[in-house]
Amino acid sequence: MGETTRRLMQGNEAIVEAALVAGCRFFAGYPITPSTEIAELLAARLPQAGGRFIQMEDEIASMGAAIGASLTGTKSMTATSGPGFSLKQENLGFASLTEVPVVVVNVQRMGPSTGMPTAPSQGDIMQARWGTHGDHPVVAMAPASVGETYEATIKAFNISEALRVPVVILLDEVIGHMREGVEIPRAEDIQLLERKGPSTGPADHLPYADDGTGVPEMAPFGTGYRYHVTGLFHDETGFPDMSNATADTLMRRIMGKMERHRDVYEWTETTDTEDAEVLLVTYGSPAQAARSAIRRARREGMKVGEFRVVTVWPFPEERLRQLAGGVREIIVPEMNLGQLRLEVERVVAGRARVSGINRTDGDIFKPDEIYAGIREVYGGER
Amino acid sequence: MSSKELSAETPVRIDRSLCKACGICIAFCPKQVLEADEGAIAVVAHPEECIRCRMCELRCPDFAVTVRGDRGG
Amino acid sequence: MNDKLKAYFRTDHLPHIWCPGCGNGIVTAAIVRAIDDLGWSKDDTVFVSGIGCSSRAPGYLDFNTLHTTHGRALVFATGVKVARPDLNVIVITGDGDASAIGGNHLIHAARRNIDITTICFNNNIYGMTGGQYSPLSPTDSFASTAPYGNADRTFDLCRLVEAAGASYVARGTTYHVTPLTNMIRRGLEKKGFSFVEAMTACPVYFGRRNKLPTGVDLLNWQRDNAVPVSRAAKMEPEELAGKIVIGTFLDVEMPEYTETYERLLKEHAADRSGE
Ligand SMILES: Cc1ncc(C[n+]2csc(CCOP(=O)(O)OP(=O)(O)O)c2C)c(N)n1
Ligand code: SF4
Ligand code: SF4
Ligand code: SF4
């Protein structure tokens, strides 16, 4: 305690260390490259912190077990990669609807299918938003470095607990396995958010009532609050109700709580945007190459700025809209064939031209490639 | 019949609001204590025959039957 | 309603959604009686179910209740049990829920011998979705997806669970409701994975298509075809075709998962702390 310490660690390790600091005390997982280190490390570390680890029979099971544990009031996490993330989707939707806090790590690899297991990718960005069926609330974060992964993990638990929403951390193979020095904050500087407990006794507790915040109070199982949790649509008592009015109220509340509490999860960074003519919208590990490319372009007199999104979903629409008004060209570098670009195009809605720089060969961006992309856009009109 | 149903001595009580008229209690009562009314709801027709074996209560899928007391206490 | 039962039900949610003559209520009441016999506290007991008609049972029970996704009740229950080993955890599942989509979870929960009691409501059919055949539908029986009869071989789920490593395995019927209640009580008491297959009736879908259209018909069918396990042991496979073997198949003491985990942590985790 007391001192900030600096530690060299991998992205996957940063997830583990930060999860423990955030209060994670349950992990269920199934081995898959490139996320496996998270399970291996937590198998050793969780019991030392009074937590419990279990290796389940598959990712569907891991997701379900994490939700079950969370219902007992235990902060819970699971981790996987593409194929496993696909398997988790149904139960992830269960967590969205029943509003059970849970953190899901997806260390992305090249897909679809088994793809290239050890190659980095950002191919799951849309799946993280719309992977399960139905409209549903979910948060997804894509940190750009190991240090930021540490920070994002703590924040992921905070968001999940505060808003009762599943939070997906999207790493990619590069960050998962990259070693970087991480500044570990002092314990007293770390702010932790906890789920809101019941304000009444069991007799008066309405497990899904809106207290005005859109986020219901949550009582742990086994503490005298005997209530019902179901993946069917339910009213404020928690019991199934198939009326159109209840469905409407429920869906608008769980989607609306996300809109209302943007301050809890929104996380973006703007650099050099004041005079920018060209704006890069970045997320995840390509942001590192983008940063060098922008610096070089700036040195050469090109007015390039960066809008980096860490919390990708819900997308920071308003902020991008403001920025888009002042630039003529937006470039989205991605390790996929243009997924987030679709969202950027939707939000920008013609205010600026939007293009992508895309890699889908399993290799990472080099600053030169992004620089070349910037040049091309610049040169095109000059 | 309905007066018997409500009388203190009636060993078996059918909760008409729960009964779904499946006939299980009637079919398996060893003493033919129970009968169906016009709506197939179970009624206690011959309470005096009841041996309080409780099979009607245990097999009622709708928790509609209560047998008072026990054979063996 | 019997006052003893009433204490465990969310009576304001009754009558339940099940059809007239459906056996699900009989099994549900048997579970409650077994819990009452043991004096378990409602606060310390968690019911977890999957999806299906039978999986709606926990909604009527005044406990901590969790109605999950199709086939997955056991994995949620595992999370609850590992996080809070002091809680009693009971899983309610249908035959399709447990054996088809959830079959792998059933194997692994039994293999771990985790202290969860699973009650499988076996009505030989997919009730909720309207009568398609399940892995527990008898060969030759009819279903909406088996209009010419079911070509699949039927599954003996009790043998599967026994082989997978459970501590207690039994099969009862809603006709033989008192022995069924006793099996459930024994299963609840058992430290380790226990599995009770409760033969129950779906008159609406299984019954109607198989010339047993009422709850009464299906109870008679259970009565007429049930063979106690002791007698079955002396019978030839041909004689047992179409029979329902009832009784206790397995009742043993074996190391339970959460206890084994605790023991291992005591033995090995201490020397690794501070790493
Ligand atoms: C992933 C998924 N697949 C299919 C379904 C549709 N479904 C709901 S219940 C059910 C089968 C139920 O049968 P069983 O488990 O035997 O229970 P019962 O209704 O007979 O009690 C199916 C296939 C679903 N809800 N989820
Ligand atoms: S068994 Fe129950 S539901 Fe069926 S007829 Fe008798 S009282 Fe009514
Ligand atoms: S207790 Fe037995 S004898 Fe009496 S009505 Fe019920 S089934 Fe018949
Ligand atoms: S469909 Fe079958 S299993 Fe479902 S409630 Fe009706 S009788 Fe019971």
PDB file of C-alpha atoms in Angstrom, chain C residues 12 26 33-34 48-49 66 95-96 115 126 152-153 159 164 178 199 201 211 215 222-223 228 242:
ATOM      1  CA  ASP C  12     -50.610 -15.626  -5.220  1.00  0.00           C
ATOM      2  CA  ILE C  26     -47.391 -33.796  -8.399  1.00  0.00           C
ATOM      3  CA  ARG C  33     -42.827 -32.291   1.083  1.00  0.00           C
ATOM      4  CA  ALA C  34     -39.296 -33.669   1.024  1.00  0.00           C
ATOM      5  CA  VAL C  48     -32.494 -23.353 -10.520  1.00  0.00           C
ATOM      6  CA  SER C  49     -34.306 -24.510 -13.660  1.00  0.00           C
ATOM      7  CA  LEU C  66     -33.593 -18.839 -10.914  1.00  0.00           C
ATOM      8  CA  ASP C  95     -36.197 -34.670 -19.968  1.00  0.00           C
ATOM      9  CA  GLY C  96     -35.251 -32.698 -23.080  1.00  0.00           C
ATOM     10  CA  ASP C 115     -23.556 -31.150  -4.091  1.00  0.00           C
ATOM     11  CA  TYR C 126     -40.930 -31.756 -25.321  1.00  0.00           C
ATOM     12  CA  ASP C 152     -34.453 -42.856 -32.030  1.00  0.00           C
ATOM     13  CA  ARG C 153     -33.401 -45.205 -29.307  1.00  0.00           C
ATOM     14  CA  ARG C 159     -27.544 -45.116 -16.087  1.00  0.00           C
ATOM     15  CA  ALA C 164     -20.739 -40.225 -14.928  1.00  0.00           C
ATOM     16  CA  THR C 178     -44.731 -41.587  -1.680  1.00  0.00           C
ATOM     17  CA  MET C 199     -41.744 -40.021 -14.441  1.00  0.00           C
ATOM     18  CA  ALA C 201     -47.401 -37.102 -17.359  1.00  0.00           C
ATOM     19  CA  LYS C 211     -53.453 -43.394 -26.844  1.00  0.00           C
ATOM     20  CA  GLY C 215     -53.570 -37.739 -16.673  1.00  0.00           C
ATOM     21  CA  GLN C 222     -46.988 -45.810 -14.914  1.00  0.00           C
ATOM     22  CA  ARG C 223     -48.630 -48.214 -12.467  1.00  0.00           C
ATOM     23  CA  PRO C 228     -38.968 -52.341  -9.075  1.00  0.00           C
ATOM     24  CA  GLY C 242     -41.375 -50.721 -22.485  1.00  0.00           C
TER      25      GLY C 242
END
